[in-house]
Amino acid sequence: MGISKSQYYPRRNRSFVADFFNTIERNVTTHIPVNVKELETEYQLELVVPGYKKELFSIDVELDKLTIEYKQPAKETEEGNNESIEKFLVRGYEVKDFKKVYKLPENVNTEKLSAKFELGILSISLVKSEEKAPLKVSIQ
């Protein structure tokens, strides 16, 4: 008897991604692997982006949407330019523009969002907001 699919992919993890980090919009021609982790005090997104430049990323939050975008400046080419074209024997990744928009969970404090870029990994930290204690109203 083998291990069931649900043991590899626990329902809790699938519903977390499905319910909270739904990709609203994305460039389907560019596949960017993303890990989403839930820790006690925060969520972490890790995008695998080898060869990408940190300064060309933009990360924006508007209402309940997180937008991660990468845009390269347009290359100007002149006629007769003898630019060498790279010849790849194997191409495992390509640096391309992309845009991903995620719907954020309600319990994220967007004012404490932080990001870092290290060794081809863009890490975004989404701090959970403190849970509000139930309000008990006394009747006078």
PDB file of N, CA and C in Angstrom, residues 5-19:
ATOM      1  N   LYS A   5      -2.217  10.579  -2.167  1.00  0.00           N
ATOM      2  CA  LYS A   5      -1.947  11.939  -2.642  1.00  0.00           C
ATOM      3  C   LYS A   5      -2.217  12.968  -1.554  1.00  0.00           C
ATOM      4  N   SER A   6      -3.230  12.725  -0.715  1.00  0.00           N
ATOM      5  CA  SER A   6      -3.567  13.685   0.340  1.00  0.00           C
ATOM      6  C   SER A   6      -2.475  13.773   1.407  1.00  0.00           C
ATOM      7  N   GLN A   7      -1.649  12.719   1.541  1.00  0.00           N
ATOM      8  CA  GLN A   7      -0.537  12.782   2.489  1.00  0.00           C
ATOM      9  C   GLN A   7       0.588  13.663   1.954  1.00  0.00           C
ATOM     10  N   TYR A   8       0.766  13.681   0.629  1.00  0.00           N
ATOM     11  CA  TYR A   8       1.766  14.562   0.029  1.00  0.00           C
ATOM     12  C   TYR A   8       1.296  16.009   0.033  1.00  0.00           C
ATOM     13  N   TYR A   9       0.030  16.209  -0.223  1.00  0.00           N
ATOM     14  CA  TYR A   9      -0.550  17.544  -0.324  1.00  0.00           C
ATOM     15  C   TYR A   9      -1.700  17.673   0.671  1.00  0.00           C
ATOM     16  N   PRO A  10      -1.388  17.959   1.919  1.00  0.00           N
ATOM     17  CA  PRO A  10      -2.451  18.054   2.917  1.00  0.00           C
ATOM     18  C   PRO A  10      -3.493  19.097   2.518  1.00  0.00           C
ATOM     19  N   ARG A  11      -4.735  18.824   2.822  1.00  0.00           N
ATOM     20  CA  ARG A  11      -5.835  19.716   2.456  1.00  0.00           C
ATOM     21  C   ARG A  11      -5.617  21.121   2.994  1.00  0.00           C
ATOM     22  N   ARG A  12      -5.071  21.235   4.188  1.00  0.00           N
ATOM     23  CA  ARG A  12      -4.843  22.547   4.793  1.00  0.00           C
ATOM     24  C   ARG A  12      -3.980  23.416   3.882  1.00  0.00           C
ATOM     25  N   ASN A  13      -2.932  22.859   3.315  1.00  0.00           N
ATOM     26  CA  ASN A  13      -2.040  23.626   2.448  1.00  0.00           C
ATOM     27  C   ASN A  13      -2.707  23.975   1.128  1.00  0.00           C
ATOM     28  N   ARG A  14      -3.429  23.036   0.551  1.00  0.00           N
ATOM     29  CA  ARG A  14      -4.094  23.320  -0.726  1.00  0.00           C
ATOM     30  C   ARG A  14      -5.135  24.403  -0.547  1.00  0.00           C
ATOM     31  N   SER A  15      -5.943  24.338   0.522  1.00  0.00           N
ATOM     32  CA  SER A  15      -6.983  25.343   0.698  1.00  0.00           C
ATOM     33  C   SER A  15      -6.387  26.698   1.033  1.00  0.00           C
ATOM     34  N   PHE A  16      -5.250  26.724   1.740  1.00  0.00           N
ATOM     35  CA  PHE A  16      -4.590  27.999   2.034  1.00  0.00           C
ATOM     36  C   PHE A  16      -4.233  28.713   0.736  1.00  0.00           C
ATOM     37  N   VAL A  17      -3.588  28.008  -0.160  1.00  0.00           N
ATOM     38  CA  VAL A  17      -3.191  28.624  -1.423  1.00  0.00           C
ATOM     39  C   VAL A  17      -4.426  28.964  -2.243  1.00  0.00           C
ATOM     40  N   ALA A  18      -5.377  28.058  -2.296  1.00  0.00           N
ATOM     41  CA  ALA A  18      -6.563  28.294  -3.107  1.00  0.00           C
ATOM     42  C   ALA A  18      -7.405  29.442  -2.566  1.00  0.00           C
ATOM     43  N   ASP A  19      -7.560  29.524  -1.252  1.00  0.00           N
ATOM     44  CA  ASP A  19      -8.449  30.517  -0.672  1.00  0.00           C
ATOM     45  C   ASP A  19      -7.816  31.890  -0.500  1.00  0.00           C
TER      46      ASP A  19
END
